[in-house]
mmCIF file with all atom_site columns, C-alpha atoms in Angstrom:
data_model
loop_
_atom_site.group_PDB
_atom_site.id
_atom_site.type_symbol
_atom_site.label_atom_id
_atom_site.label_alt_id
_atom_site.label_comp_id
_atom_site.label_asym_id
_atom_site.label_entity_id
_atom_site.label_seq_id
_atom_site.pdbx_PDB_ins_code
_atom_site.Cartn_x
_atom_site.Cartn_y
_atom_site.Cartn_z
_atom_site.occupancy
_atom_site.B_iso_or_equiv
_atom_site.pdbx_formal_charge
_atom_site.auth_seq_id
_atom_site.auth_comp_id
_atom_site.auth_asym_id
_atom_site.auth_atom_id
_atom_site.pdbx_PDB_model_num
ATOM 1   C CA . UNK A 1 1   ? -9.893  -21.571 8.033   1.00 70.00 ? 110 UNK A CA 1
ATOM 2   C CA . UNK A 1 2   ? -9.226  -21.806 4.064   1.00 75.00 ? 111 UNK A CA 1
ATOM 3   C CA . UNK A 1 3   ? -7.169  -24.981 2.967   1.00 78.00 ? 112 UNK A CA 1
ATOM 4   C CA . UNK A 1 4   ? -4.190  -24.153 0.497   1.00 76.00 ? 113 UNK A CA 1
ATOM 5   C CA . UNK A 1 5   ? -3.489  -27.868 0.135   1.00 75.00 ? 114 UNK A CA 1
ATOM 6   C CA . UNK A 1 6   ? -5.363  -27.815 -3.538  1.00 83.00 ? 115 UNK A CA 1
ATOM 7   C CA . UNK A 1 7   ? -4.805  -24.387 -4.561  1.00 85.00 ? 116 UNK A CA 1
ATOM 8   C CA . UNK A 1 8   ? -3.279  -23.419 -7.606  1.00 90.00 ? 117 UNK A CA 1
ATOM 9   C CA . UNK A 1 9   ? -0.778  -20.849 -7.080  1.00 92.00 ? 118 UNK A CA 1
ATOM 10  C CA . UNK A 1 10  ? -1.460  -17.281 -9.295  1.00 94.00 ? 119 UNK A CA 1
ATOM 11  C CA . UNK A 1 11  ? -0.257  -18.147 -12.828 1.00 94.00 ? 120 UNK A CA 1
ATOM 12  C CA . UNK A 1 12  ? -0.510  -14.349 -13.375 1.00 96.00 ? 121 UNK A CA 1
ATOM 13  C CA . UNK A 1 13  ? -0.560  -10.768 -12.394 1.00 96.00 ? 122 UNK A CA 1
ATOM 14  C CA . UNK A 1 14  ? -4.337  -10.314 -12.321 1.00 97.00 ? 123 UNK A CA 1
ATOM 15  C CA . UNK A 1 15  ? -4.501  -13.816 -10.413 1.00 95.00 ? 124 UNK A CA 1
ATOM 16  C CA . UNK A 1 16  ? -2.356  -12.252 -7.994  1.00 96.00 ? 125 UNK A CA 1
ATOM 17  C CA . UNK A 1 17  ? -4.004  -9.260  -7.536  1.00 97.00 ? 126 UNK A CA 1
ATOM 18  C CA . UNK A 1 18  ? -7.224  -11.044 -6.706  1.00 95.00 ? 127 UNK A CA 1
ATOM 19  C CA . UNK A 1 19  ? -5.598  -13.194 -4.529  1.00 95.00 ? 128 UNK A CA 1
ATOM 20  C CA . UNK A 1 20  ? -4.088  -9.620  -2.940  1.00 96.00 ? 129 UNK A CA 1
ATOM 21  C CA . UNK A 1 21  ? -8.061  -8.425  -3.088  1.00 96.00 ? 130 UNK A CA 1
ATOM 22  C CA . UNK A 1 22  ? -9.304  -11.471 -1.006  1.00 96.00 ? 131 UNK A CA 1
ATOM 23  C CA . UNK A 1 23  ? -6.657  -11.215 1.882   1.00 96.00 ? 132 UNK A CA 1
ATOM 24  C CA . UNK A 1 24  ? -7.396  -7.401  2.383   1.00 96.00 ? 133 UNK A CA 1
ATOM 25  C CA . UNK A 1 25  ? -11.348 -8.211  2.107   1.00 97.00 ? 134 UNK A CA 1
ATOM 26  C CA . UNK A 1 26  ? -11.256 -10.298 4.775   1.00 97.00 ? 135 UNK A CA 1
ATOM 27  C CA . UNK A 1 27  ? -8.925  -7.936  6.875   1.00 97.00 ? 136 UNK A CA 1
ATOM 28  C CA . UNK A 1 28  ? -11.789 -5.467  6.288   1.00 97.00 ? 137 UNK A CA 1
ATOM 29  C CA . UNK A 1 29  ? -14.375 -8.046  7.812   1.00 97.00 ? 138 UNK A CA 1
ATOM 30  C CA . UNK A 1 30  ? -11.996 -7.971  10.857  1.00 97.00 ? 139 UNK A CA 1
ATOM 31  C CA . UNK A 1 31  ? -10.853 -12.113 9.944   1.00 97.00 ? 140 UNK A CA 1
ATOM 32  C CA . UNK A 1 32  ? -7.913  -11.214 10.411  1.00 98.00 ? 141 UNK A CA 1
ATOM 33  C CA . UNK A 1 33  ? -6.358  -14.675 11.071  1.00 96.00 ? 142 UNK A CA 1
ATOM 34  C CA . UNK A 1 34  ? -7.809  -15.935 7.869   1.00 96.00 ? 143 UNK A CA 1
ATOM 35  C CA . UNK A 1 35  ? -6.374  -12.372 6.070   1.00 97.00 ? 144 UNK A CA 1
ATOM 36  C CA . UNK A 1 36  ? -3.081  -13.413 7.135   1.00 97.00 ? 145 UNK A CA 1
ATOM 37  C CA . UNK A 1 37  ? -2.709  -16.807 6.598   1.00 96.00 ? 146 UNK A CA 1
ATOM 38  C CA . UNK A 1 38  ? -3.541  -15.826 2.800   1.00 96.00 ? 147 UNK A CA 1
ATOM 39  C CA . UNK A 1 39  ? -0.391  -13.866 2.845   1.00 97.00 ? 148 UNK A CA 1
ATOM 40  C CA . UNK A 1 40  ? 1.368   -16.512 4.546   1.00 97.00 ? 149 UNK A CA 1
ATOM 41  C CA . UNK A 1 41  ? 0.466   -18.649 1.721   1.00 96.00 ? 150 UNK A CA 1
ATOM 42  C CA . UNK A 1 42  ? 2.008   -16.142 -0.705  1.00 97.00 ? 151 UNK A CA 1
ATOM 43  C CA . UNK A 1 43  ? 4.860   -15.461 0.776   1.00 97.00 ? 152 UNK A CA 1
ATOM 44  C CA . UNK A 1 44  ? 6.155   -19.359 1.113   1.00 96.00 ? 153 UNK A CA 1
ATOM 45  C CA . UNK A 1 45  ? 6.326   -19.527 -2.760  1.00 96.00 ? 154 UNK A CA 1
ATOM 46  C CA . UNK A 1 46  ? 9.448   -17.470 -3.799  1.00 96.00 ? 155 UNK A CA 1
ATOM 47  C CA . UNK A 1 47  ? 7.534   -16.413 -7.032  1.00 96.00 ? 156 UNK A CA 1
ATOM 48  C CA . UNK A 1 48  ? 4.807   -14.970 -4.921  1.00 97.00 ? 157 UNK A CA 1
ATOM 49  C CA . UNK A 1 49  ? 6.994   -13.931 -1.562  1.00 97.00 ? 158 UNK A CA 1
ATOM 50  C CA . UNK A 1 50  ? 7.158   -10.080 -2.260  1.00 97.00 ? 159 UNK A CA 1
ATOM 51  C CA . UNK A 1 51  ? 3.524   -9.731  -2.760  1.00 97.00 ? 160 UNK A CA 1
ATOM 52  C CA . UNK A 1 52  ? 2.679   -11.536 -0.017  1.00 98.00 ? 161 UNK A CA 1
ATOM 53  C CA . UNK A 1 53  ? 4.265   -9.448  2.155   1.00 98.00 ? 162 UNK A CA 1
ATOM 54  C CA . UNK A 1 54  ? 3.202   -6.468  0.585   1.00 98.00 ? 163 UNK A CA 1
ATOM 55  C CA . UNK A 1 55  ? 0.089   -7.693  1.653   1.00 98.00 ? 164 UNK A CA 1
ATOM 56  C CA . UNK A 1 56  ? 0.483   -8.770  5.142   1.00 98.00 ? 165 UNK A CA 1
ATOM 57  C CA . UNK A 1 57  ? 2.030   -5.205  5.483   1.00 98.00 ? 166 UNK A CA 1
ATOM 58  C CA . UNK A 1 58  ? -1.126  -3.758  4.657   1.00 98.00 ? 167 UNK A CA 1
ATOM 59  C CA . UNK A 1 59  ? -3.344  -6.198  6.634   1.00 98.00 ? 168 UNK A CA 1
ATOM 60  C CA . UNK A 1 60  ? -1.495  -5.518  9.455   1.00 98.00 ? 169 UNK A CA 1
ATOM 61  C CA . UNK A 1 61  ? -1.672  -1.704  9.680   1.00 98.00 ? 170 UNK A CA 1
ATOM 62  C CA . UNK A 1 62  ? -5.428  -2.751  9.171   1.00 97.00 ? 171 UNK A CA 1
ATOM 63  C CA . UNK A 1 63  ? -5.094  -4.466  12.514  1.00 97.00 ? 172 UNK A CA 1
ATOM 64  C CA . UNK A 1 64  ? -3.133  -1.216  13.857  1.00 97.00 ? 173 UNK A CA 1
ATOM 65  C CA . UNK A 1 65  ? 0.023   -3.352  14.444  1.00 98.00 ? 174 UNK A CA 1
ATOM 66  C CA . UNK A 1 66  ? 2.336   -0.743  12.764  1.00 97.00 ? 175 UNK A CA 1
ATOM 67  C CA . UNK A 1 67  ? 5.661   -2.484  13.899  1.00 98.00 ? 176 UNK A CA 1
ATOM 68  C CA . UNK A 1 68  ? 4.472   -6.074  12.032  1.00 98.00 ? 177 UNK A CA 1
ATOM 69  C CA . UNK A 1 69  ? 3.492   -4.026  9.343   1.00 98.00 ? 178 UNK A CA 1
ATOM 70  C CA . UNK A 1 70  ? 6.858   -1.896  9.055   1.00 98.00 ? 179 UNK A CA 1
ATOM 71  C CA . UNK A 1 71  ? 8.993   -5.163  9.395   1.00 98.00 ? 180 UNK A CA 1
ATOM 72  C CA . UNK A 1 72  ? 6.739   -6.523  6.189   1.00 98.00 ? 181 UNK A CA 1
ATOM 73  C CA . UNK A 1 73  ? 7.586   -4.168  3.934   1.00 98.00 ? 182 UNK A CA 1
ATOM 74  C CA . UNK A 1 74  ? 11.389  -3.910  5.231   1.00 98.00 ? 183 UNK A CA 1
ATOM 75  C CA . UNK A 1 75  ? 11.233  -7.578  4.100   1.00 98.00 ? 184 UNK A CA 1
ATOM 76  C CA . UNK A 1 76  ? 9.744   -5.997  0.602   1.00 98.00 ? 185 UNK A CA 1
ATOM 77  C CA . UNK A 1 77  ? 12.288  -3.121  0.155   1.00 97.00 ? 186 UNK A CA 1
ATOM 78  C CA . UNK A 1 78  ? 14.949  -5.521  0.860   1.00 97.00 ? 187 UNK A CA 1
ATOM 79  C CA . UNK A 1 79  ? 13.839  -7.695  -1.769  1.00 96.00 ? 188 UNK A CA 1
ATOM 80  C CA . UNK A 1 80  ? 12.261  -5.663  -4.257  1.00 94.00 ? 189 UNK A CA 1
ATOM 81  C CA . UNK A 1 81  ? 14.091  -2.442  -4.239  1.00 93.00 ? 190 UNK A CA 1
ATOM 82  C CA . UNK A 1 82  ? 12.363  -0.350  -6.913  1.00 94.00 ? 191 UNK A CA 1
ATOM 83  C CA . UNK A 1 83  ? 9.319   0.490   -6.471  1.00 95.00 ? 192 UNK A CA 1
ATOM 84  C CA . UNK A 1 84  ? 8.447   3.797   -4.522  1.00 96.00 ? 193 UNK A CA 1
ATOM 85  C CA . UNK A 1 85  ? 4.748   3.247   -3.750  1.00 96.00 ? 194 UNK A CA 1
ATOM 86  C CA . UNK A 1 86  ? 6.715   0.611   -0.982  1.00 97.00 ? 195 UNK A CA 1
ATOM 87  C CA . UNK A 1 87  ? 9.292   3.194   0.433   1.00 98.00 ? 196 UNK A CA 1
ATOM 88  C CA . UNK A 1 88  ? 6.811   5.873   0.885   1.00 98.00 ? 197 UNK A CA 1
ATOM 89  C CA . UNK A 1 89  ? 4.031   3.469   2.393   1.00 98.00 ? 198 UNK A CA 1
ATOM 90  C CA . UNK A 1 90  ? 7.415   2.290   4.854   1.00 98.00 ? 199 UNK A CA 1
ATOM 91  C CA . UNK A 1 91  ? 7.639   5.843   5.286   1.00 98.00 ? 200 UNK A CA 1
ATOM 92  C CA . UNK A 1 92  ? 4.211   6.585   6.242   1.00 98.00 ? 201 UNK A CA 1
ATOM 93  C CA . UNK A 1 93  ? 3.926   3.674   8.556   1.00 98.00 ? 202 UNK A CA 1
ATOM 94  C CA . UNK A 1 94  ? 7.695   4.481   10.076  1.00 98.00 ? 203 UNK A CA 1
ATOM 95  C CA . UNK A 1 95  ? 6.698   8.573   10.525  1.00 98.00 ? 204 UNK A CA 1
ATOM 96  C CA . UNK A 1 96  ? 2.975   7.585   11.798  1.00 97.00 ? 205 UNK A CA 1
ATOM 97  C CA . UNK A 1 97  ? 5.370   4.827   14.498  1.00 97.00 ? 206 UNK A CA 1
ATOM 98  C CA . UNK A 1 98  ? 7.324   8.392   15.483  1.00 98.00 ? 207 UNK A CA 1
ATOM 99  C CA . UNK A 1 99  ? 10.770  6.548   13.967  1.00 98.00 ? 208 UNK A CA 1
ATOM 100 C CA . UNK A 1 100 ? 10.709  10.101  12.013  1.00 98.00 ? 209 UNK A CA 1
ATOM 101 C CA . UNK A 1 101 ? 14.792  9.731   11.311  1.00 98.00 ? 210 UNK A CA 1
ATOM 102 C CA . UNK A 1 102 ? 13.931  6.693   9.587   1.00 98.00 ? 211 UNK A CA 1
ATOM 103 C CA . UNK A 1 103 ? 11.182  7.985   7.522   1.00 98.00 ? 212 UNK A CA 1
ATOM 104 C CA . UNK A 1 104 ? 13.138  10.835  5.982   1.00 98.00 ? 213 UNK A CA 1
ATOM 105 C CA . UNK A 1 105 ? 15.241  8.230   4.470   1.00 98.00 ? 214 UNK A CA 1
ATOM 106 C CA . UNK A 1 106 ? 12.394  5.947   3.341   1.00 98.00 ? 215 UNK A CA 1
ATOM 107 C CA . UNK A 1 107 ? 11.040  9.287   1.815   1.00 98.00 ? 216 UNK A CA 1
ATOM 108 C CA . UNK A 1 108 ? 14.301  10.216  0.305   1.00 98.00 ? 217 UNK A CA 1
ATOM 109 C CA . UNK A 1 109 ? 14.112  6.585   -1.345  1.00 98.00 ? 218 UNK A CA 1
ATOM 110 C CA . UNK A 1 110 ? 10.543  7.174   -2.553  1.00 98.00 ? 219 UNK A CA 1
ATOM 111 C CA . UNK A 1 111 ? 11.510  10.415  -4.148  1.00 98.00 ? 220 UNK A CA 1
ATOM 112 C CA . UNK A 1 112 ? 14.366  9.636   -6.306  1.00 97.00 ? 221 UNK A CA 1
ATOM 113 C CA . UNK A 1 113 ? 12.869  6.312   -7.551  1.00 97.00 ? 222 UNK A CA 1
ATOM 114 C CA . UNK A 1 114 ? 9.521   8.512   -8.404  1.00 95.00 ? 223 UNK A CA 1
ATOM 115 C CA . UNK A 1 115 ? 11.335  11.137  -10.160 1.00 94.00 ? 224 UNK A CA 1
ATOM 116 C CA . UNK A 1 116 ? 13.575  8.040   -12.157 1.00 95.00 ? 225 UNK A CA 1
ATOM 117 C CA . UNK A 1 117 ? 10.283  6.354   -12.733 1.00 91.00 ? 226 UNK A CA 1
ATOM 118 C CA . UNK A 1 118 ? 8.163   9.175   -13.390 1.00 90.00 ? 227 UNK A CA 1
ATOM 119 C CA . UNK A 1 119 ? 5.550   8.254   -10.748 1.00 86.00 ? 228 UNK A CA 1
ATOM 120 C CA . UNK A 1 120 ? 5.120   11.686  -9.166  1.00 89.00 ? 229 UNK A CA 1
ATOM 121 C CA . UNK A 1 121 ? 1.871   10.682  -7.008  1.00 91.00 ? 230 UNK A CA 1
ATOM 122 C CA . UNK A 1 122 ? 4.222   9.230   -4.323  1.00 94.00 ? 231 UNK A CA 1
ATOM 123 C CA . UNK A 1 123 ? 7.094   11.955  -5.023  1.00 95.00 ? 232 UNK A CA 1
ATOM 124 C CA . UNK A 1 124 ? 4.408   14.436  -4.425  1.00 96.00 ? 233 UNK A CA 1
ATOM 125 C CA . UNK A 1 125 ? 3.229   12.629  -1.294  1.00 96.00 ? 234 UNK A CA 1
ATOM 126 C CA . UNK A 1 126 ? 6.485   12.148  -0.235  1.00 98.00 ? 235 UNK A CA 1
ATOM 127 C CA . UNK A 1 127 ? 7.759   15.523  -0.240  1.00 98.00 ? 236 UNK A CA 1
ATOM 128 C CA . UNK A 1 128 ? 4.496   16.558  1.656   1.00 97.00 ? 237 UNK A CA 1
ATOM 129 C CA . UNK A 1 129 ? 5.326   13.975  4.582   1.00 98.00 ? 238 UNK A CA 1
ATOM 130 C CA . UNK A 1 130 ? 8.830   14.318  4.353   1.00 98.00 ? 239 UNK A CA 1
ATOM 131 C CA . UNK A 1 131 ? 8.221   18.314  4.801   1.00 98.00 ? 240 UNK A CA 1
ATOM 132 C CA . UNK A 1 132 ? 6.330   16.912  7.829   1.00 98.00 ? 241 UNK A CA 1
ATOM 133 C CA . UNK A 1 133 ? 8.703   14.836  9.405   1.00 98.00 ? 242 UNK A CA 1
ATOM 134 C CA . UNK A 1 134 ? 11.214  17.389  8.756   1.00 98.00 ? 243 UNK A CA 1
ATOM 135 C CA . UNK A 1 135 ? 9.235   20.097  11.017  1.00 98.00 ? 244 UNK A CA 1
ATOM 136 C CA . UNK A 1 136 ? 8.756   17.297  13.473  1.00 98.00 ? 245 UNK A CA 1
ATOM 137 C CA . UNK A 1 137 ? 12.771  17.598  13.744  1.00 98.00 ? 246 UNK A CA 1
ATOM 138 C CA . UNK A 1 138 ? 12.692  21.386  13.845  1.00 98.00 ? 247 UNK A CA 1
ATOM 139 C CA . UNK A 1 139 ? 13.908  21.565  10.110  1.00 98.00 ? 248 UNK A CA 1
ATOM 140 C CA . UNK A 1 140 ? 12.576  24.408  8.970   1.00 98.00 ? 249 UNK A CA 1
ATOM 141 C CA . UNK A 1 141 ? 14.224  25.422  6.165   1.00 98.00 ? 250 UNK A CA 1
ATOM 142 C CA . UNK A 1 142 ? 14.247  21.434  4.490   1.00 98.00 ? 251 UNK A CA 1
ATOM 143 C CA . UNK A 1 143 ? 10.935  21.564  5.409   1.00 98.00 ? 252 UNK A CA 1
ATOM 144 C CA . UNK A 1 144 ? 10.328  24.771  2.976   1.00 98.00 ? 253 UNK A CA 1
ATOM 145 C CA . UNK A 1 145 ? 11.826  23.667  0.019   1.00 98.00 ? 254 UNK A CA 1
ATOM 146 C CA . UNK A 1 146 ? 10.264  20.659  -0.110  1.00 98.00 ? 255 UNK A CA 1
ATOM 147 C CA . UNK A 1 147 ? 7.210   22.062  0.662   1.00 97.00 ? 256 UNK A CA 1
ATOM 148 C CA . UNK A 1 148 ? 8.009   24.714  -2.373  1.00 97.00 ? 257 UNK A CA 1
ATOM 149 C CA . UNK A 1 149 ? 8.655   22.056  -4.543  1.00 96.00 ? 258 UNK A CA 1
ATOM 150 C CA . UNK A 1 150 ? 5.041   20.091  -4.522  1.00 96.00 ? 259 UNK A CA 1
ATOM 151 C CA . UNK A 1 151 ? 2.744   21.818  -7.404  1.00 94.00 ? 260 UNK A CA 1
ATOM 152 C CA . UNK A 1 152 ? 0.259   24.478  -7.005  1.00 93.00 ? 261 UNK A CA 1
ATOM 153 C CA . UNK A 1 153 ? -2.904  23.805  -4.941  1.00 87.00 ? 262 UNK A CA 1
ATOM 154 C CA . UNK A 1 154 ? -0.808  20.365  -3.697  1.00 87.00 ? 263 UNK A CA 1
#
């Protein structure tokens, strides 16, 4: 098990990121235990919280625990409410969990902060899933126009 008792906390973004890097490598190597107690870590320092469970998030769908995974990054939209790349991963995870309801509104989240932020990678994506999840509830017409409105050869 690693010892956090003489680690420095990440002084910066590239410091976190590694630190991000490590926890998911070792969620690759199937140490999962080790993965997550790396995230732990992050998330007891309030400078560090959201990332760390934006990590744990993605170690656990790793570890095909979708529900531990969705309740992460519910912890990260309700703390950090502006970045789509979390409310269409949440939406993913929520629509792949068949809570299809909920990830309409995730996607609807994603969306409008892509389009504000210019970030149309996960508007694209989420109007392609969103188009899925609405056919999932027999929506055919939503699911057309959103489907209409992804770019040529999407």
């Amino acid at each position: 098990m690693i010892d956090f008792t003489t680690t420095p906390r990440p002084t910066s973004e590239a410091e976190l990121r590694s630190i991000q890097d490590f926890a998911y490598e070792l969620a690759d190597k199937s140490r999962y235990e080790e993965a997550l107690a790396v995230c732990d870590w992050l998330i007891e320092d309030a400078s560090t919280e959201v990332a760390g469970y934006r990590e744990r998030a993605a170690v656990k769908d790793h570890m095909h625990d979708l529900e531990g995974a969705i309740l992460d990054l519910q912890a990260v939209t309700a703390r950090s409410d502006r970045e789509p790349s979390d409310f269409y991963t949440l939406g993913k995870l929520l629509f792949q969990n068949g809570a299809i309801r909920d990830a309409v509104l995730a996607f609807d989240t994603a969306i409008a902060l892509g389009q504000e932020t210019g970030v149309l990678y996960y508007t694209n994506s989420s109007l392609l899933l969103r188009a899925a999840a609405y056919l999932k509830q027999s929506r055919y017409a939503a699911a057309v126009a959103d489907a209409h409105r992804l770019p040529p050869a999407y």
